[in-house]
Amino acid sequence: MARVCPSARLVSLDIDLSALRTASRTSSQPSGSILVQGDITRLPLRTHFDLIIVRHPDLDRHPADWEQALTATPDWLTTQGILLITLYSIAEVEQVRRWVSPLPFAPMTFAEDLLAAPGLSGRDRFFLCYRDLL
């Protein structure tokens, strides 16, 4: 299980209720986490986050939804908040960069070899990381 700052609020959002149920039954979900079933294009939260992780967005099947969601992230991040996106392909990386480039974000670099191996099926092959400049 990941170590978490005691004052951190963790919110997991997924449109798939069965995925949330699975997460609630596993030890990978830290205690005190909030699980929310919702559509990323109609986010049911009224708060700001220090970190937003978008893991493997389904860009091929729902490009308009993900474009809308990613371009709204400046409204959801705290000042200097971080957006981290994991992707499978170069085509997805290029698409996300096009959507994010006009936003008030600064790209961040990091040592990918320091990241833990993914715990879910699939492989986190590409990472994009941005810091909110507002």
PDB file of N, CA and C in Angstrom, residues 22-113:
ATOM      1  N   THR A  22     -14.154  -2.856  -6.920  1.00  0.00           N
ATOM      2  CA  THR A  22     -12.919  -3.627  -6.838  1.00  0.00           C
ATOM      3  C   THR A  22     -11.862  -2.861  -6.044  1.00  0.00           C
ATOM      4  N   ALA A  23     -11.727  -1.575  -6.306  1.00  0.00           N
ATOM      5  CA  ALA A  23     -10.749  -0.751  -5.583  1.00  0.00           C
ATOM      6  C   ALA A  23     -11.064  -0.707  -4.097  1.00  0.00           C
ATOM      7  N   SER A  24     -12.335  -0.674  -3.745  1.00  0.00           N
ATOM      8  CA  SER A  24     -12.699  -0.586  -2.324  1.00  0.00           C
ATOM      9  C   SER A  24     -12.403  -1.885  -1.583  1.00  0.00           C
ATOM     10  N   ARG A  25     -12.332  -3.009  -2.323  1.00  0.00           N
ATOM     11  CA  ARG A  25     -12.071  -4.305  -1.691  1.00  0.00           C
ATOM     12  C   ARG A  25     -10.584  -4.642  -1.622  1.00  0.00           C
ATOM     13  N   THR A  26      -9.741  -3.868  -2.281  1.00  0.00           N
ATOM     14  CA  THR A  26      -8.316  -4.190  -2.316  1.00  0.00           C
ATOM     15  C   THR A  26      -7.542  -3.328  -1.339  1.00  0.00           C
ATOM     16  N   SER A  27      -6.395  -3.809  -0.975  1.00  0.00           N
ATOM     17  CA  SER A  27      -5.539  -3.041  -0.067  1.00  0.00           C
ATOM     18  C   SER A  27      -4.804  -1.932  -0.796  1.00  0.00           C
ATOM     19  N   SER A  28      -4.947  -1.846  -2.122  1.00  0.00           N
ATOM     20  CA  SER A  28      -4.262  -0.787  -2.869  1.00  0.00           C
ATOM     21  C   SER A  28      -4.928   0.569  -2.661  1.00  0.00           C
ATOM     22  N   GLN A  29      -6.138   0.571  -2.165  1.00  0.00           N
ATOM     23  CA  GLN A  29      -6.857   1.824  -1.918  1.00  0.00           C
ATOM     24  C   GLN A  29      -6.607   2.238  -0.465  1.00  0.00           C
ATOM     25  N   PRO A  30      -5.879   3.336  -0.243  1.00  0.00           N
ATOM     26  CA  PRO A  30      -5.579   3.753   1.134  1.00  0.00           C
ATOM     27  C   PRO A  30      -6.837   4.016   1.946  1.00  0.00           C
ATOM     28  N   SER A  31      -6.748   3.749   3.231  1.00  0.00           N
ATOM     29  CA  SER A  31      -7.887   3.967   4.113  1.00  0.00           C
ATOM     30  C   SER A  31      -8.235   5.448   4.131  1.00  0.00           C
ATOM     31  N   GLY A  32      -9.510   5.750   4.192  1.00  0.00           N
ATOM     32  CA  GLY A  32      -9.971   7.137   4.188  1.00  0.00           C
ATOM     33  C   GLY A  32     -10.154   7.716   2.795  1.00  0.00           C
ATOM     34  N   SER A  33      -9.878   6.928   1.768  1.00  0.00           N
ATOM     35  CA  SER A  33     -10.064   7.404   0.399  1.00  0.00           C
ATOM     36  C   SER A  33     -11.541   7.585   0.106  1.00  0.00           C
ATOM     37  N   ILE A  34     -11.824   8.508  -0.765  1.00  0.00           N
ATOM     38  CA  ILE A  34     -13.192   8.755  -1.198  1.00  0.00           C
ATOM     39  C   ILE A  34     -13.328   8.202  -2.610  1.00  0.00           C
ATOM     40  N   LEU A  35     -14.264   7.291  -2.810  1.00  0.00           N
ATOM     41  CA  LEU A  35     -14.520   6.720  -4.122  1.00  0.00           C
ATOM     42  C   LEU A  35     -15.765   7.376  -4.699  1.00  0.00           C
ATOM     43  N   VAL A  36     -15.630   7.905  -5.916  1.00  0.00           N
ATOM     44  CA  VAL A  36     -16.732   8.635  -6.536  1.00  0.00           C
ATOM     45  C   VAL A  36     -16.992   8.063  -7.917  1.00  0.00           C
ATOM     46  N   GLN A  37     -18.236   7.661  -8.158  1.00  0.00           N
ATOM     47  CA  GLN A  37     -18.615   7.262  -9.501  1.00  0.00           C
ATOM     48  C   GLN A  37     -19.068   8.522 -10.209  1.00  0.00           C
ATOM     49  N   GLY A  38     -18.446   8.816 -11.343  1.00  0.00           N
ATOM     50  CA  GLY A  38     -18.826  10.023 -12.061  1.00  0.00           C
ATOM     51  C   GLY A  38     -18.209  10.082 -13.434  1.00  0.00           C
ATOM     52  N   ASP A  39     -18.721  10.984 -14.207  1.00  0.00           N
ATOM     53  CA  ASP A  39     -18.277  11.230 -15.569  1.00  0.00           C
ATOM     54  C   ASP A  39     -17.294  12.405 -15.523  1.00  0.00           C
ATOM     55  N   ILE A  40     -16.107  12.206 -16.047  1.00  0.00           N
ATOM     56  CA  ILE A  40     -15.063  13.230 -15.996  1.00  0.00           C
ATOM     57  C   ILE A  40     -15.492  14.521 -16.688  1.00  0.00           C
ATOM     58  N   THR A  41     -16.450  14.443 -17.609  1.00  0.00           N
ATOM     59  CA  THR A  41     -16.900  15.666 -18.290  1.00  0.00           C
ATOM     60  C   THR A  41     -17.910  16.442 -17.460  1.00  0.00           C
ATOM     61  N   ARG A  42     -18.445  15.809 -16.426  1.00  0.00           N
ATOM     62  CA  ARG A  42     -19.376  16.476 -15.512  1.00  0.00           C
ATOM     63  C   ARG A  42     -18.940  16.150 -14.089  1.00  0.00           C
ATOM     64  N   LEU A  43     -17.771  16.634 -13.753  1.00  0.00           N
ATOM     65  CA  LEU A  43     -17.153  16.301 -12.477  1.00  0.00           C
ATOM     66  C   LEU A  43     -18.047  16.694 -11.312  1.00  0.00           C
ATOM     67  N   PRO A  44     -18.397  15.739 -10.451  1.00  0.00           N
ATOM     68  CA  PRO A  44     -19.336  16.011  -9.364  1.00  0.00           C
ATOM     69  C   PRO A  44     -18.658  16.539  -8.092  1.00  0.00           C
ATOM     70  N   LEU A  45     -17.543  17.242  -8.240  1.00  0.00           N
ATOM     71  CA  LEU A  45     -16.801  17.732  -7.084  1.00  0.00           C
ATOM     72  C   LEU A  45     -16.643  19.243  -7.147  1.00  0.00           C
ATOM     73  N   ARG A  46     -16.636  19.886  -5.995  1.00  0.00           N
ATOM     74  CA  ARG A  46     -16.421  21.325  -5.916  1.00  0.00           C
ATOM     75  C   ARG A  46     -15.227  21.578  -5.001  1.00  0.00           C
ATOM     76  N   THR A  47     -14.042  21.245  -5.490  1.00  0.00           N
ATOM     77  CA  THR A  47     -12.836  21.384  -4.688  1.00  0.00           C
ATOM     78  C   THR A  47     -11.642  21.558  -5.616  1.00  0.00           C
ATOM     79  N   HIS A  48     -10.480  21.757  -5.038  1.00  0.00           N
ATOM     80  CA  HIS A  48      -9.239  21.859  -5.799  1.00  0.00           C
ATOM     81  C   HIS A  48      -8.269  20.809  -5.289  1.00  0.00           C
ATOM     82  N   PHE A  49      -7.380  20.375  -6.174  1.00  0.00           N
ATOM     83  CA  PHE A  49      -6.452  19.299  -5.861  1.00  0.00           C
ATOM     84  C   PHE A  49      -5.014  19.760  -6.078  1.00  0.00           C
ATOM     85  N   ASP A  50      -4.122  19.241  -5.242  1.00  0.00           N
ATOM     86  CA  ASP A  50      -2.691  19.493  -5.417  1.00  0.00           C
ATOM     87  C   ASP A  50      -2.115  18.621  -6.523  1.00  0.00           C
ATOM     88  N   LEU A  51      -2.739  17.478  -6.744  1.00  0.00           N
ATOM     89  CA  LEU A  51      -2.269  16.519  -7.746  1.00  0.00           C
ATOM     90  C   LEU A  51      -3.470  15.843  -8.382  1.00  0.00           C
ATOM     91  N   ILE A  52      -3.463  15.817  -9.700  1.00  0.00           N
ATOM     92  CA  ILE A  52      -4.460  15.050 -10.454  1.00  0.00           C
ATOM     93  C   ILE A  52      -3.684  14.053 -11.308  1.00  0.00           C
ATOM     94  N   ILE A  53      -4.028  12.769 -11.153  1.00  0.00           N
ATOM     95  CA  ILE A  53      -3.419  11.723 -11.958  1.00  0.00           C
ATOM     96  C   ILE A  53      -4.493  11.180 -12.899  1.00  0.00           C
ATOM     97  N   VAL A  54      -4.194  11.224 -14.178  1.00  0.00           N
ATOM     98  CA  VAL A  54      -5.083  10.668 -15.198  1.00  0.00           C
ATOM     99  C   VAL A  54      -4.368   9.442 -15.731  1.00  0.00           C
ATOM    100  N   ARG A  55      -4.889   8.274 -15.389  1.00  0.00           N
ATOM    101  CA  ARG A  55      -4.210   7.034 -15.753  1.00  0.00           C
ATOM    102  C   ARG A  55      -4.913   6.382 -16.927  1.00  0.00           C
ATOM    103  N   HIS A  56      -4.220   6.307 -18.036  1.00  0.00           N
ATOM    104  CA  HIS A  56      -4.689   5.652 -19.258  1.00  0.00           C
ATOM    105  C   HIS A  56      -6.065   6.131 -19.720  1.00  0.00           C
ATOM    106  N   PRO A  57      -6.212   7.411 -20.033  1.00  0.00           N
ATOM    107  CA  PRO A  57      -7.511   7.866 -20.538  1.00  0.00           C
ATOM    108  C   PRO A  57      -7.835   7.170 -21.860  1.00  0.00           C
ATOM    109  N   ASP A  58      -9.088   6.905 -22.074  1.00  0.00           N
ATOM    110  CA  ASP A  58      -9.543   6.212 -23.284  1.00  0.00           C
ATOM    111  C   ASP A  58      -9.713   7.235 -24.402  1.00  0.00           C
ATOM    112  N   LEU A  59      -8.589   7.742 -24.908  1.00  0.00           N
ATOM    113  CA  LEU A  59      -8.620   8.808 -25.909  1.00  0.00           C
ATOM    114  C   LEU A  59      -9.200   8.362 -27.238  1.00  0.00           C
ATOM    115  N   ASP A  60      -8.979   7.110 -27.596  1.00  0.00           N
ATOM    116  CA  ASP A  60      -9.464   6.629 -28.896  1.00  0.00           C
ATOM    117  C   ASP A  60     -10.985   6.589 -28.958  1.00  0.00           C
ATOM    118  N   ARG A  61     -11.618   6.161 -27.873  1.00  0.00           N
ATOM    119  CA  ARG A  61     -13.079   6.008 -27.887  1.00  0.00           C
ATOM    120  C   ARG A  61     -13.822   7.268 -27.477  1.00  0.00           C
ATOM    121  N   HIS A  62     -13.185   8.145 -26.695  1.00  0.00           N
ATOM    122  CA  HIS A  62     -13.872   9.331 -26.186  1.00  0.00           C
ATOM    123  C   HIS A  62     -13.001  10.585 -26.275  1.00  0.00           C
ATOM    124  N   PRO A  63     -12.501  10.924 -27.461  1.00  0.00           N
ATOM    125  CA  PRO A  63     -11.569  12.052 -27.547  1.00  0.00           C
ATOM    126  C   PRO A  63     -12.182  13.388 -27.119  1.00  0.00           C
ATOM    127  N   ALA A  64     -13.414  13.659 -27.498  1.00  0.00           N
ATOM    128  CA  ALA A  64     -14.030  14.945 -27.130  1.00  0.00           C
ATOM    129  C   ALA A  64     -14.200  15.066 -25.617  1.00  0.00           C
ATOM    130  N   ASP A  65     -14.572  13.973 -24.961  1.00  0.00           N
ATOM    131  CA  ASP A  65     -14.724  13.991 -23.497  1.00  0.00           C
ATOM    132  C   ASP A  65     -13.396  14.269 -22.813  1.00  0.00           C
ATOM    133  N   TRP A  66     -12.343  13.602 -23.267  1.00  0.00           N
ATOM    134  CA  TRP A  66     -11.035  13.791 -22.639  1.00  0.00           C
ATOM    135  C   TRP A  66     -10.454  15.162 -22.947  1.00  0.00           C
ATOM    136  N   GLU A  67     -10.702  15.670 -24.137  1.00  0.00           N
ATOM    137  CA  GLU A  67     -10.242  17.028 -24.438  1.00  0.00           C
ATOM    138  C   GLU A  67     -10.915  18.015 -23.484  1.00  0.00           C
ATOM    139  N   GLN A  68     -12.220  17.884 -23.312  1.00  0.00           N
ATOM    140  CA  GLN A  68     -12.967  18.754 -22.399  1.00  0.00           C
ATOM    141  C   GLN A  68     -12.437  18.622 -20.971  1.00  0.00           C
ATOM    142  N   ALA A  69     -12.217  17.407 -20.523  1.00  0.00           N
ATOM    143  CA  ALA A  69     -11.753  17.173 -19.155  1.00  0.00           C
ATOM    144  C   ALA A  69     -10.349  17.728 -18.933  1.00  0.00           C
ATOM    145  N   LEU A  70      -9.438  17.455 -19.847  1.00  0.00           N
ATOM    146  CA  LEU A  70      -8.060  17.912 -19.655  1.00  0.00           C
ATOM    147  C   LEU A  70      -7.942  19.429 -19.749  1.00  0.00           C
ATOM    148  N   THR A  71      -8.721  20.052 -20.616  1.00  0.00           N
ATOM    149  CA  THR A  71      -8.650  21.511 -20.707  1.00  0.00           C
ATOM    150  C   THR A  71      -9.306  22.186 -19.507  1.00  0.00           C
ATOM    151  N   ALA A  72     -10.095  21.436 -18.733  1.00  0.00           N
ATOM    152  CA  ALA A  72     -10.706  21.986 -17.514  1.00  0.00           C
ATOM    153  C   ALA A  72      -9.815  21.818 -16.286  1.00  0.00           C
ATOM    154  N   THR A  73      -8.722  21.072 -16.394  1.00  0.00           N
ATOM    155  CA  THR A  73      -7.908  20.808 -15.204  1.00  0.00           C
ATOM    156  C   THR A  73      -7.359  22.056 -14.525  1.00  0.00           C
ATOM    157  N   PRO A  74      -7.078  23.170 -15.199  1.00  0.00           N
ATOM    158  CA  PRO A  74      -6.635  24.351 -14.450  1.00  0.00           C
ATOM    159  C   PRO A  74      -7.671  24.812 -13.415  1.00  0.00           C
ATOM    160  N   ASP A  75      -8.947  24.555 -13.665  1.00  0.00           N
ATOM    161  CA  ASP A  75     -10.000  24.921 -12.709  1.00  0.00           C
ATOM    162  C   ASP A  75     -10.025  23.997 -11.498  1.00  0.00           C
ATOM    163  N   TRP A  76      -9.446  22.812 -11.611  1.00  0.00           N
ATOM    164  CA  TRP A  76      -9.491  21.821 -10.534  1.00  0.00           C
ATOM    165  C   TRP A  76      -8.210  21.769  -9.714  1.00  0.00           C
ATOM    166  N   LEU A  77      -7.120  22.359 -10.251  1.00  0.00           N
ATOM    167  CA  LEU A  77      -5.839  22.306  -9.551  1.00  0.00           C
ATOM    168  C   LEU A  77      -5.647  23.512  -8.634  1.00  0.00           C
ATOM    169  N   THR A  78      -4.962  23.290  -7.516  1.00  0.00           N
ATOM    170  CA  THR A  78      -4.557  24.400  -6.662  1.00  0.00           C
ATOM    171  C   THR A  78      -3.425  25.151  -7.374  1.00  0.00           C
ATOM    172  N   THR A  79      -3.094  26.316  -6.873  1.00  0.00           N
ATOM    173  CA  THR A  79      -1.949  27.046  -7.402  1.00  0.00           C
ATOM    174  C   THR A  79      -0.722  26.153  -7.289  1.00  0.00           C
ATOM    175  N   GLN A  80       0.018  26.039  -8.350  1.00  0.00           N
ATOM    176  CA  GLN A  80       1.202  25.175  -8.436  1.00  0.00           C
ATOM    177  C   GLN A  80       0.847  23.683  -8.374  1.00  0.00           C
ATOM    178  N   GLY A  81      -0.422  23.340  -8.567  1.00  0.00           N
ATOM    179  CA  GLY A  81      -0.832  21.936  -8.590  1.00  0.00           C
ATOM    180  C   GLY A  81      -0.204  21.210  -9.765  1.00  0.00           C
ATOM    181  N   ILE A  82      -0.218  19.901  -9.701  1.00  0.00           N
ATOM    182  CA  ILE A  82       0.449  19.075 -10.715  1.00  0.00           C
ATOM    183  C   ILE A  82      -0.568  18.164 -11.400  1.00  0.00           C
ATOM    184  N   LEU A  83      -0.441  18.067 -12.718  1.00  0.00           N
ATOM    185  CA  LEU A  83      -1.226  17.152 -13.538  1.00  0.00           C
ATOM    186  C   LEU A  83      -0.264  16.100 -14.088  1.00  0.00           C
ATOM    187  N   LEU A  84      -0.523  14.833 -13.792  1.00  0.00           N
ATOM    188  CA  LEU A  84       0.287  13.720 -14.282  1.00  0.00           C
ATOM    189  C   LEU A  84      -0.617  12.821 -15.109  1.00  0.00           C
ATOM    190  N   ILE A  85      -0.189  12.528 -16.333  1.00  0.00           N
ATOM    191  CA  ILE A  85      -0.990  11.719 -17.251  1.00  0.00           C
ATOM    192  C   ILE A  85      -0.134  10.551 -17.731  1.00  0.00           C
ATOM    193  N   THR A  86      -0.675   9.334 -17.657  1.00  0.00           N
ATOM    194  CA  THR A  86       0.016   8.171 -18.204  1.00  0.00           C
ATOM    195  C   THR A  86      -0.701   7.729 -19.469  1.00  0.00           C
ATOM    196  N   LEU A  87       0.087   7.338 -20.459  1.00  0.00           N
ATOM    197  CA  LEU A  87      -0.463   7.005 -21.769  1.00  0.00           C
ATOM    198  C   LEU A  87       0.238   5.785 -22.345  1.00  0.00           C
ATOM    199  N   TYR A  88      -0.416   5.142 -23.309  1.00  0.00           N
ATOM    200  CA  TYR A  88       0.126   3.939 -23.928  1.00  0.00           C
ATOM    201  C   TYR A  88       0.940   4.200 -25.195  1.00  0.00           C
ATOM    202  N   SER A  89       0.600   5.254 -25.949  1.00  0.00           N
ATOM    203  CA  SER A  89       1.211   5.394 -27.272  1.00  0.00           C
ATOM    204  C   SER A  89       1.683   6.825 -27.542  1.00  0.00           C
ATOM    205  N   ILE A  90       2.577   6.933 -28.510  1.00  0.00           N
ATOM    206  CA  ILE A  90       3.076   8.244 -28.941  1.00  0.00           C
ATOM    207  C   ILE A  90       1.927   9.082 -29.510  1.00  0.00           C
ATOM    208  N   ALA A  91       1.007   8.456 -30.238  1.00  0.00           N
ATOM    209  CA  ALA A  91      -0.134   9.195 -30.793  1.00  0.00           C
ATOM    210  C   ALA A  91      -0.947   9.839 -29.668  1.00  0.00           C
ATOM    211  N   GLU A  92      -1.139   9.118 -28.551  1.00  0.00           N
ATOM    212  CA  GLU A  92      -1.857   9.690 -27.413  1.00  0.00           C
ATOM    213  C   GLU A  92      -1.075  10.840 -26.790  1.00  0.00           C
ATOM    214  N   VAL A  93       0.224  10.676 -26.674  1.00  0.00           N
ATOM    215  CA  VAL A  93       1.076  11.737 -26.124  1.00  0.00           C
ATOM    216  C   VAL A  93       0.933  13.004 -26.963  1.00  0.00           C
ATOM    217  N   GLU A  94       1.020  12.862 -28.275  1.00  0.00           N
ATOM    218  CA  GLU A  94       0.906  14.020 -29.166  1.00  0.00           C
ATOM    219  C   GLU A  94      -0.459  14.684 -29.044  1.00  0.00           C
ATOM    220  N   GLN A  95      -1.507  13.879 -28.954  1.00  0.00           N
ATOM    221  CA  GLN A  95      -2.863  14.433 -28.824  1.00  0.00           C
ATOM    222  C   GLN A  95      -3.002  15.221 -27.528  1.00  0.00           C
ATOM    223  N   VAL A  96      -2.571  14.658 -26.413  1.00  0.00           N
ATOM    224  CA  VAL A  96      -2.680  15.344 -25.118  1.00  0.00           C
ATOM    225  C   VAL A  96      -1.842  16.617 -25.131  1.00  0.00           C
ATOM    226  N   ARG A  97      -0.655  16.574 -25.703  1.00  0.00           N
ATOM    227  CA  ARG A  97       0.179  17.788 -25.778  1.00  0.00           C
ATOM    228  C   ARG A  97      -0.532  18.897 -26.555  1.00  0.00           C
ATOM    229  N   ARG A  98      -1.235  18.554 -27.627  1.00  0.00           N
ATOM    230  CA  ARG A  98      -1.988  19.573 -28.388  1.00  0.00           C
ATOM    231  C   ARG A  98      -3.075  20.199 -27.524  1.00  0.00           C
ATOM    232  N   TRP A  99      -3.783  19.383 -26.752  1.00  0.00           N
ATOM    233  CA  TRP A  99      -4.859  19.893 -25.907  1.00  0.00           C
ATOM    234  C   TRP A  99      -4.329  20.743 -24.756  1.00  0.00           C
ATOM    235  N   VAL A 100      -3.201  20.335 -24.189  1.00  0.00           N
ATOM    236  CA  VAL A 100      -2.684  20.985 -22.988  1.00  0.00           C
ATOM    237  C   VAL A 100      -1.817  22.204 -23.309  1.00  0.00           C
ATOM    238  N   SER A 101      -1.240  22.270 -24.502  1.00  0.00           N
ATOM    239  CA  SER A 101      -0.288  23.338 -24.827  1.00  0.00           C
ATOM    240  C   SER A 101      -0.832  24.756 -24.635  1.00  0.00           C
ATOM    241  N   PRO A 102      -2.106  25.059 -24.902  1.00  0.00           N
ATOM    242  CA  PRO A 102      -2.575  26.429 -24.673  1.00  0.00           C
ATOM    243  C   PRO A 102      -2.889  26.747 -23.202  1.00  0.00           C
ATOM    244  N   LEU A 103      -2.819  25.762 -22.332  1.00  0.00           N
ATOM    245  CA  LEU A 103      -3.182  25.956 -20.929  1.00  0.00           C
ATOM    246  C   LEU A 103      -2.027  26.588 -20.152  1.00  0.00           C
ATOM    247  N   PRO A 104      -2.333  27.188 -18.989  1.00  0.00           N
ATOM    248  CA  PRO A 104      -1.287  27.832 -18.189  1.00  0.00           C
ATOM    249  C   PRO A 104      -0.482  26.815 -17.384  1.00  0.00           C
ATOM    250  N   PHE A 105       0.169  25.902 -18.109  1.00  0.00           N
ATOM    251  CA  PHE A 105       0.945  24.830 -17.494  1.00  0.00           C
ATOM    252  C   PHE A 105       2.393  24.910 -17.955  1.00  0.00           C
ATOM    253  N   ALA A 106       3.297  24.505 -17.075  1.00  0.00           N
ATOM    254  CA  ALA A 106       4.701  24.332 -17.431  1.00  0.00           C
ATOM    255  C   ALA A 106       4.997  22.843 -17.424  1.00  0.00           C
ATOM    256  N   PRO A 107       5.543  22.316 -18.527  1.00  0.00           N
ATOM    257  CA  PRO A 107       5.910  20.900 -18.534  1.00  0.00           C
ATOM    258  C   PRO A 107       6.983  20.640 -17.472  1.00  0.00           C
ATOM    259  N   MET A 108       6.896  19.483 -16.842  1.00  0.00           N
ATOM    260  CA  MET A 108       7.872  19.082 -15.833  1.00  0.00           C
ATOM    261  C   MET A 108       8.581  17.831 -16.313  1.00  0.00           C
ATOM    262  N   THR A 109       9.814  17.700 -15.943  1.00  0.00           N
ATOM    263  CA  THR A 109      10.550  16.476 -16.227  1.00  0.00           C
ATOM    264  C   THR A 109      10.830  15.769 -14.914  1.00  0.00           C
ATOM    265  N   PHE A 110      11.004  14.482 -14.985  1.00  0.00           N
ATOM    266  CA  PHE A 110      11.308  13.688 -13.808  1.00  0.00           C
ATOM    267  C   PHE A 110      11.998  12.415 -14.256  1.00  0.00           C
ATOM    268  N   ALA A 111      12.655  11.758 -13.333  1.00  0.00           N
ATOM    269  CA  ALA A 111      13.367  10.522 -13.638  1.00  0.00           C
ATOM    270  C   ALA A 111      12.373   9.365 -13.635  1.00  0.00           C
ATOM    271  N   GLU A 112      12.011   8.908 -14.809  1.00  0.00           N
ATOM    272  CA  GLU A 112      11.020   7.842 -14.915  1.00  0.00           C
ATOM    273  C   GLU A 112      11.468   6.563 -14.232  1.00  0.00           C
ATOM    274  N   ASP A 113      12.778   6.335 -14.130  1.00  0.00           N
ATOM    275  CA  ASP A 113      13.261   5.116 -13.495  1.00  0.00           C
ATOM    276  C   ASP A 113      12.984   5.107 -11.993  1.00  0.00           C
TER     277      ASP A 113
END
